[in-house]
């Protein structure tokens, strides 16, 4: 894992200011309508390409911005405060790019990373299957080598960026009989082509606008030189190495969502009046706002601590797990409190808090459930503190 150098404060401030301008001009005015229609934000994606956001964490050597994880989480928090779905368009893509940058051959890096950085090739990661989520070693998609190609057969589900994207890092079994199972798993760079079928777009409670699909592979052929790293049996480790970044990203989304719920509540509580005074003067509402603000800031600090460790190249599965667990629960709790503070209006689609309330549950499930995060935290506590 390469340590990322932090940007000077003024450079980071310039990047964040440009992201803020983009969000206010291009995203906030259309987010409500696009989300309600579950419509893909194609124009927003083109603007994101122009800003270089698809190359956020890709090294400048390969055409990316080479941003530190710390700067990256601040970008993701800002995006998620306005419309969380947009952050997912970058996250899944950058986990794919991270796998190539960390584990790919030099030829793979030279070819793919510049195309990923511009967004010309864009996509995500193909891990989950209809009967397999957290237990990735149970996948059944098989890639059988025939000459200079792998022939892939199987299915994936809950794959982000798979309808409008064109490339995924595809986890497959190259040796289904291997023991332990992970030794038979490999990661392929899979570009769309014959046999790569988008079966259907999934209808979701929240996280709308972004394309999340089921995929089917029927005798889909992948050139052997697209095996990430060029060696079979490394796929699970290659994927798990990228999940730390993914979990830090999801934590940042949780912070953004928690902040949005707080912002909406603070504003509404000052204009809504009951019993002759603004509801922000009622102690019951003050207690909620105090908890929401503290929860948001604690989530932000945990997320930034995990990002700092990742940037230093240190192992941070415990810190990423803590950040992901706490920040996404903060998003859940704050969205519920925001809905209560808004009363009947919180239940109306006219107000943003209804969307926040529907978006939040995804975060406690995705990138490893929060139940799994607590197990990871506990195991690392024991490993780091032997008696």
Short mmCIF file of C-alpha atoms in Angstrom, two decimals, residues 8-379:
data_model
loop_
_atom_site.label_atom_id
_atom_site.label_comp_id
_atom_site.label_asym_id
_atom_site.label_seq_id
_atom_site.Cartn_x
_atom_site.Cartn_y
_atom_site.Cartn_z
CA UNK A 8 -0.80 21.74 1.44
CA UNK A 9 -3.82 23.30 3.13
CA UNK A 10 -4.27 25.95 0.43
CA UNK A 11 -4.30 23.34 -2.36
CA UNK A 12 -6.83 21.20 -0.53
CA UNK A 13 -8.96 24.29 0.11
CA UNK A 14 -8.97 25.13 -3.62
CA UNK A 15 -10.06 21.60 -4.57
CA UNK A 16 -12.80 21.53 -1.94
CA UNK A 17 -14.02 24.97 -3.02
CA UNK A 18 -14.32 23.78 -6.63
CA UNK A 19 -16.26 20.72 -5.44
CA UNK A 20 -18.57 22.98 -3.41
CA UNK A 21 -19.23 25.18 -6.45
CA UNK A 22 -19.97 22.11 -8.58
CA UNK A 23 -22.40 20.74 -5.98
CA UNK A 24 -24.28 24.02 -5.60
CA UNK A 25 -24.48 24.70 -9.35
CA UNK A 26 -24.94 21.21 -10.82
CA UNK A 27 -26.22 18.82 -8.14
CA UNK A 28 -28.37 20.54 -5.54
CA UNK A 29 -30.84 22.08 -8.05
CA UNK A 30 -31.62 18.70 -9.69
CA UNK A 31 -31.03 16.13 -6.93
CA UNK A 32 -34.61 16.07 -5.65
CA UNK A 33 -36.20 15.52 -9.05
CA UNK A 34 -33.64 13.01 -10.35
CA UNK A 35 -33.90 11.01 -7.13
CA UNK A 36 -37.70 10.98 -7.25
CA UNK A 37 -37.61 9.69 -10.85
CA UNK A 38 -34.75 7.26 -10.13
CA UNK A 39 -33.07 8.87 -13.14
CA UNK A 40 -29.35 8.44 -13.83
CA UNK A 41 -27.51 11.79 -13.44
CA UNK A 42 -25.74 11.69 -16.81
CA UNK A 43 -24.97 15.44 -16.95
CA UNK A 44 -23.55 15.36 -13.43
CA UNK A 45 -21.28 12.45 -14.40
CA UNK A 46 -19.90 14.44 -17.35
CA UNK A 47 -19.11 17.37 -15.03
CA UNK A 48 -17.41 14.95 -12.63
CA UNK A 49 -15.19 13.79 -15.49
CA UNK A 50 -14.26 17.42 -16.20
CA UNK A 51 -13.32 17.94 -12.55
CA UNK A 52 -11.11 14.84 -12.58
CA UNK A 53 -13.10 13.19 -9.78
CA UNK A 54 -12.84 9.74 -11.39
CA UNK A 55 -9.09 10.01 -10.86
CA UNK A 56 -9.23 11.32 -7.27
CA UNK A 57 -6.99 8.67 -5.74
CA UNK A 58 -5.19 7.53 -8.90
CA UNK A 59 -1.49 8.49 -9.00
CA UNK A 60 -0.55 11.52 -11.14
CA UNK A 61 1.91 9.17 -12.88
CA UNK A 62 -1.14 7.54 -14.48
CA UNK A 63 -3.16 10.71 -15.09
CA UNK A 64 -4.99 10.97 -11.77
CA UNK A 65 -5.16 13.71 -9.15
CA UNK A 66 -3.29 11.62 -6.56
CA UNK A 67 -5.30 13.08 -3.68
CA UNK A 68 -4.73 11.90 -0.14
CA UNK A 69 -7.45 9.77 1.42
CA UNK A 70 -8.02 12.65 3.86
CA UNK A 71 -8.87 15.05 1.02
CA UNK A 72 -10.92 12.33 -0.67
CA UNK A 73 -13.13 11.75 2.40
CA UNK A 74 -13.78 15.48 2.65
CA UNK A 75 -14.93 15.44 -0.97
CA UNK A 76 -17.18 12.42 -0.36
CA UNK A 77 -18.66 14.02 2.78
CA UNK A 78 -19.52 17.17 0.83
CA UNK A 79 -21.12 15.23 -2.02
CA UNK A 80 -23.14 13.08 0.39
CA UNK A 81 -24.43 16.13 2.21
CA UNK A 82 -26.07 17.20 -1.07
CA UNK A 83 -26.96 13.83 -2.69
CA UNK A 84 -25.41 10.59 -1.48
CA UNK A 85 -26.02 8.64 -4.71
CA UNK A 86 -23.44 10.74 -6.54
CA UNK A 87 -20.69 9.64 -4.14
CA UNK A 88 -21.34 5.99 -5.05
CA UNK A 89 -20.60 6.73 -8.69
CA UNK A 90 -17.03 7.58 -7.67
CA UNK A 91 -16.50 5.10 -4.84
CA UNK A 92 -17.09 1.81 -6.64
CA UNK A 93 -15.05 3.08 -9.58
CA UNK A 94 -12.09 4.01 -7.38
CA UNK A 95 -12.10 0.65 -5.56
CA UNK A 96 -11.69 -0.96 -9.00
CA UNK A 97 -8.91 1.52 -9.86
CA UNK A 98 -7.26 0.89 -6.49
CA UNK A 99 -7.09 -2.85 -7.18
CA UNK A 100 -5.29 -2.21 -10.47
CA UNK A 101 -3.00 0.45 -9.00
CA UNK A 102 -2.01 -1.71 -5.99
CA UNK A 103 -1.92 -5.16 -7.59
CA UNK A 104 -1.88 -4.82 -11.38
CA UNK A 105 1.01 -5.49 -13.72
CA UNK A 106 2.84 -2.45 -15.04
CA UNK A 107 1.20 -3.00 -18.44
CA UNK A 108 -2.24 -3.04 -16.81
CA UNK A 109 -1.52 0.14 -14.90
CA UNK A 110 -0.22 1.97 -17.98
CA UNK A 111 -3.22 0.94 -20.06
CA UNK A 112 -6.14 1.13 -17.64
CA UNK A 113 -5.40 3.76 -15.01
CA UNK A 114 -5.31 6.75 -17.42
CA UNK A 115 -8.64 5.57 -18.89
CA UNK A 116 -10.08 5.19 -15.38
CA UNK A 117 -8.79 8.63 -14.37
CA UNK A 118 -10.62 10.40 -17.21
CA UNK A 119 -13.76 8.32 -16.73
CA UNK A 120 -13.54 7.03 -20.32
CA UNK A 121 -13.57 3.58 -18.74
CA UNK A 122 -15.81 3.71 -15.70
CA UNK A 123 -17.37 1.11 -13.47
CA UNK A 124 -17.00 -0.71 -10.19
CA UNK A 125 -16.46 -4.07 -8.53
CA UNK A 126 -18.32 -7.32 -9.17
CA UNK A 127 -18.28 -9.27 -5.90
CA UNK A 128 -21.75 -10.03 -4.53
CA UNK A 129 -23.80 -12.91 -5.92
CA UNK A 130 -27.46 -13.87 -5.44
CA UNK A 131 -26.57 -16.36 -2.67
CA UNK A 132 -23.36 -14.76 -1.46
CA UNK A 133 -22.73 -11.40 0.16
CA UNK A 134 -20.46 -11.18 3.21
CA UNK A 135 -19.01 -14.69 2.61
CA UNK A 136 -17.14 -13.89 -0.60
CA UNK A 137 -15.36 -17.23 -0.62
CA UNK A 138 -18.72 -18.82 -1.43
CA UNK A 139 -18.96 -17.19 -4.88
CA UNK A 140 -19.84 -19.52 -7.76
CA UNK A 141 -18.94 -17.46 -10.84
CA UNK A 142 -16.29 -19.53 -12.62
CA UNK A 143 -13.59 -18.47 -15.09
CA UNK A 144 -12.19 -21.43 -17.01
CA UNK A 145 -9.00 -20.88 -18.95
CA UNK A 146 -9.11 -21.76 -22.64
CA UNK A 147 -5.92 -20.78 -24.44
CA UNK A 148 -5.32 -17.06 -24.12
CA UNK A 149 -8.80 -16.33 -22.69
CA UNK A 150 -10.86 -17.05 -19.60
CA UNK A 151 -14.44 -18.15 -20.27
CA UNK A 152 -16.69 -16.80 -17.51
CA UNK A 153 -20.07 -18.20 -16.45
CA UNK A 154 -22.08 -17.04 -13.45
CA UNK A 155 -24.10 -14.15 -12.01
CA UNK A 156 -23.53 -11.09 -9.83
CA UNK A 157 -25.99 -8.80 -8.06
CA UNK A 158 -26.04 -5.37 -6.38
CA UNK A 159 -23.33 -4.17 -8.77
CA UNK A 160 -23.02 -0.39 -8.79
CA UNK A 161 -22.17 1.46 -12.03
CA UNK A 162 -22.90 -1.63 -14.09
CA UNK A 163 -25.62 -0.33 -16.43
CA UNK A 164 -24.03 2.96 -17.50
CA UNK A 165 -20.46 1.97 -16.70
CA UNK A 166 -18.42 -0.25 -19.02
CA UNK A 167 -15.84 -2.05 -16.86
CA UNK A 168 -15.81 -3.99 -13.59
CA UNK A 169 -13.21 -5.73 -11.47
CA UNK A 170 -14.82 -9.17 -11.49
CA UNK A 171 -14.19 -11.69 -8.69
CA UNK A 172 -14.25 -15.25 -10.04
CA UNK A 173 -13.22 -18.80 -9.19
CA UNK A 174 -10.35 -19.86 -11.45
CA UNK A 175 -9.94 -23.07 -9.39
CA UNK A 176 -13.32 -24.02 -7.87
CA UNK A 177 -11.83 -27.03 -6.09
CA UNK A 178 -9.05 -25.14 -4.29
CA UNK A 179 -8.59 -25.53 -0.53
CA UNK A 180 -8.63 -23.17 1.24
CA UNK A 181 -11.23 -21.66 -1.07
CA UNK A 182 -9.57 -18.24 -1.41
CA UNK A 183 -6.61 -19.80 -3.21
CA UNK A 184 -8.88 -20.50 -6.16
CA UNK A 185 -10.14 -16.92 -6.49
CA UNK A 186 -8.95 -14.35 -9.02
CA UNK A 187 -9.83 -10.81 -10.09
CA UNK A 188 -10.37 -9.95 -13.75
CA UNK A 189 -10.68 -6.59 -15.50
CA UNK A 190 -13.97 -7.20 -17.30
CA UNK A 191 -15.01 -4.82 -20.07
CA UNK A 192 -18.48 -5.15 -21.55
CA UNK A 193 -18.74 -7.45 -24.54
CA UNK A 194 -20.53 -10.55 -25.84
CA UNK A 195 -21.73 -12.72 -22.95
CA UNK A 196 -21.62 -9.83 -20.41
CA UNK A 197 -25.32 -9.11 -19.82
CA UNK A 198 -27.03 -6.57 -17.59
CA UNK A 199 -30.04 -8.65 -16.56
CA UNK A 200 -32.02 -5.95 -14.74
CA UNK A 201 -31.76 -2.74 -12.76
CA UNK A 202 -32.74 -3.24 -9.11
CA UNK A 203 -35.52 -1.16 -7.58
CA UNK A 204 -34.31 0.25 -4.27
CA UNK A 205 -35.74 1.96 -1.18
CA UNK A 206 -33.13 4.72 -1.43
CA UNK A 207 -29.79 5.32 -3.15
CA UNK A 208 -31.80 6.06 -6.26
CA UNK A 209 -30.54 7.58 -9.50
CA UNK A 210 -27.41 5.44 -9.44
CA UNK A 211 -27.48 2.20 -11.46
CA UNK A 212 -27.40 -0.96 -9.33
CA UNK A 213 -27.93 -4.12 -11.36
CA UNK A 214 -27.91 -7.87 -11.67
CA UNK A 215 -25.35 -9.21 -14.15
CA UNK A 216 -25.23 -12.54 -15.97
CA UNK A 217 -22.14 -13.99 -17.64
CA UNK A 218 -22.68 -16.63 -20.32
CA UNK A 219 -19.48 -17.85 -22.01
CA UNK A 220 -18.09 -14.34 -21.58
CA UNK A 221 -14.48 -14.26 -22.77
CA UNK A 222 -11.77 -12.23 -21.01
CA UNK A 223 -8.19 -12.09 -22.35
CA UNK A 224 -5.71 -13.69 -19.94
CA UNK A 225 -3.70 -10.46 -19.75
CA UNK A 226 -6.62 -8.89 -17.86
CA UNK A 227 -6.03 -11.10 -14.82
CA UNK A 228 -5.09 -8.46 -12.23
CA UNK A 229 -1.48 -9.02 -11.22
CA UNK A 230 -1.05 -11.79 -13.78
CA UNK A 231 -1.15 -14.57 -11.15
CA UNK A 232 -4.22 -16.69 -10.29
CA UNK A 233 -5.37 -17.19 -6.71
CA UNK A 234 -4.77 -13.64 -5.44
CA UNK A 235 -8.26 -12.24 -6.06
CA UNK A 236 -9.65 -12.25 -2.53
CA UNK A 237 -6.60 -10.48 -1.06
CA UNK A 238 -6.70 -7.94 -3.89
CA UNK A 239 -10.36 -7.18 -3.15
CA UNK A 240 -10.00 -7.06 0.63
CA UNK A 241 -7.10 -4.61 0.31
CA UNK A 242 -9.45 -2.18 -1.42
CA UNK A 243 -12.27 -2.58 1.08
CA UNK A 244 -10.46 -0.48 3.69
CA UNK A 245 -10.68 2.47 1.30
CA UNK A 246 -14.28 1.52 0.52
CA UNK A 247 -15.22 1.47 4.20
CA UNK A 248 -13.57 4.82 4.82
CA UNK A 249 -15.57 6.15 1.86
CA UNK A 250 -18.84 4.77 3.26
CA UNK A 251 -17.98 6.29 6.64
CA UNK A 252 -17.55 9.66 4.90
CA UNK A 253 -20.96 9.18 3.30
CA UNK A 254 -22.40 8.54 6.76
CA UNK A 255 -20.83 11.78 8.00
CA UNK A 256 -22.27 13.68 5.04
CA UNK A 257 -25.72 12.26 5.55
CA UNK A 258 -25.60 12.93 9.30
CA UNK A 259 -24.51 16.52 8.58
CA UNK A 260 -27.31 16.99 6.05
CA UNK A 261 -29.89 15.75 8.57
CA UNK A 262 -28.48 18.13 11.18
CA UNK A 263 -28.44 21.10 8.78
CA UNK A 264 -32.03 20.51 7.69
CA UNK A 265 -33.12 20.19 11.33
CA UNK A 266 -31.31 23.29 12.58
CA UNK A 267 -32.86 25.37 9.79
CA UNK A 268 -36.38 23.96 10.19
CA UNK A 269 -36.35 24.25 13.99
CA UNK A 270 -35.85 28.02 13.70
CA UNK A 271 -38.80 28.66 11.38
CA UNK A 272 -41.37 26.14 12.63
CA UNK A 273 -43.33 27.49 15.59
CA UNK A 274 -45.48 25.72 18.18
CA UNK A 275 -47.05 27.13 21.32
CA UNK A 276 -45.99 30.62 20.33
CA UNK A 277 -42.28 30.10 19.81
CA UNK A 278 -39.81 28.45 17.38
CA UNK A 279 -39.43 24.75 18.18
CA UNK A 280 -35.66 25.25 18.63
CA UNK A 281 -36.58 26.92 21.93
CA UNK A 282 -38.27 23.76 23.18
CA UNK A 283 -35.98 21.65 25.34
CA UNK A 284 -37.08 18.38 23.66
CA UNK A 285 -35.81 19.67 20.30
CA UNK A 286 -32.63 21.11 21.83
CA UNK A 287 -31.78 17.67 23.27
CA UNK A 288 -32.13 16.13 19.82
CA UNK A 289 -30.03 18.81 18.11
CA UNK A 290 -27.30 18.54 20.74
CA UNK A 291 -27.04 14.79 20.26
CA UNK A 292 -27.12 15.05 16.47
CA UNK A 293 -24.33 17.63 16.35
CA UNK A 294 -22.09 15.65 18.72
CA UNK A 295 -22.73 12.41 16.86
CA UNK A 296 -21.83 14.05 13.53
CA UNK A 297 -18.57 15.50 14.80
CA UNK A 298 -17.53 12.24 16.49
CA UNK A 299 -18.21 10.37 13.23
CA UNK A 300 -16.13 12.92 11.30
CA UNK A 301 -13.17 12.56 13.66
CA UNK A 302 -13.25 8.75 13.51
CA UNK A 303 -13.37 8.87 9.71
CA UNK A 304 -10.48 11.32 9.48
CA UNK A 305 -8.40 9.20 11.88
CA UNK A 306 -8.92 6.15 9.64
CA UNK A 307 -8.02 8.21 6.56
CA UNK A 308 -4.81 9.41 8.23
CA UNK A 309 -3.72 5.84 8.99
CA UNK A 310 -4.54 4.74 5.44
CA UNK A 311 -2.49 7.63 4.06
CA UNK A 312 0.48 6.59 6.19
CA UNK A 313 0.27 3.11 4.68
CA UNK A 314 -0.54 1.51 8.03
CA UNK A 315 -2.95 -1.34 8.60
CA UNK A 316 -6.29 0.24 9.46
CA UNK A 317 -8.98 -2.40 9.22
CA UNK A 318 -9.97 -1.73 12.85
CA UNK A 319 -10.00 2.04 12.42
CA UNK A 320 -11.85 1.80 9.10
CA UNK A 321 -14.32 -0.59 10.74
CA UNK A 322 -14.88 1.77 13.66
CA UNK A 323 -15.40 4.73 11.35
CA UNK A 324 -17.73 2.82 9.04
CA UNK A 325 -19.76 1.42 11.95
CA UNK A 326 -20.12 4.64 13.94
CA UNK A 327 -20.54 7.10 11.07
CA UNK A 328 -23.19 5.06 9.27
CA UNK A 329 -25.13 4.53 12.50
CA UNK A 330 -24.84 8.30 13.02
CA UNK A 331 -26.39 8.80 9.58
CA UNK A 332 -29.22 6.41 10.48
CA UNK A 333 -29.91 8.01 13.86
CA UNK A 334 -29.67 11.60 12.63
CA UNK A 335 -31.97 10.92 9.69
CA UNK A 336 -34.58 9.47 12.03
CA UNK A 337 -34.29 12.39 14.44
CA UNK A 338 -34.54 14.85 11.54
CA UNK A 339 -37.75 13.19 10.42
CA UNK A 340 -39.16 13.49 13.96
CA UNK A 341 -38.13 17.14 14.26
CA UNK A 342 -39.91 17.88 10.98
CA UNK A 343 -43.04 16.10 12.22
CA UNK A 344 -45.58 15.43 9.49
CA UNK A 345 -43.48 17.34 6.96
CA UNK A 346 -40.63 14.90 7.52
CA UNK A 347 -42.85 12.18 6.08
CA UNK A 348 -43.51 14.23 2.96
CA UNK A 349 -41.53 13.79 -0.24
CA UNK A 350 -41.37 17.56 -0.56
CA UNK A 351 -38.67 17.69 2.12
CA UNK A 352 -35.13 16.35 1.85
CA UNK A 353 -35.24 14.55 5.20
CA UNK A 354 -37.52 11.90 3.70
CA UNK A 355 -34.78 11.06 1.19
CA UNK A 356 -32.10 11.02 3.90
CA UNK A 357 -34.24 8.59 5.89
CA UNK A 358 -34.42 6.23 2.90
CA UNK A 359 -30.76 6.56 1.93
CA UNK A 360 -29.33 5.87 5.39
CA UNK A 361 -30.09 2.11 5.71
CA UNK A 362 -27.89 1.24 2.74
CA UNK A 363 -24.83 2.50 4.59
CA UNK A 364 -25.18 0.13 7.54
CA UNK A 365 -25.39 -2.83 5.11
CA UNK A 366 -22.98 -1.96 2.27
CA UNK A 367 -19.18 -2.51 2.26
CA UNK A 368 -19.55 -5.10 5.03
CA UNK A 369 -22.49 -5.01 7.43
CA UNK A 370 -22.12 -3.16 10.71
CA UNK A 371 -22.43 -6.48 12.51
CA UNK A 372 -19.33 -7.63 10.61
CA UNK A 373 -17.52 -4.36 11.43
CA UNK A 374 -17.97 -4.99 15.16
CA UNK A 375 -16.54 -8.49 14.79
CA UNK A 376 -13.54 -7.10 12.87
CA UNK A 377 -13.00 -4.47 15.58
CA UNK A 378 -13.15 -7.07 18.35
CA UNK A 379 -10.76 -9.47 16.58
#
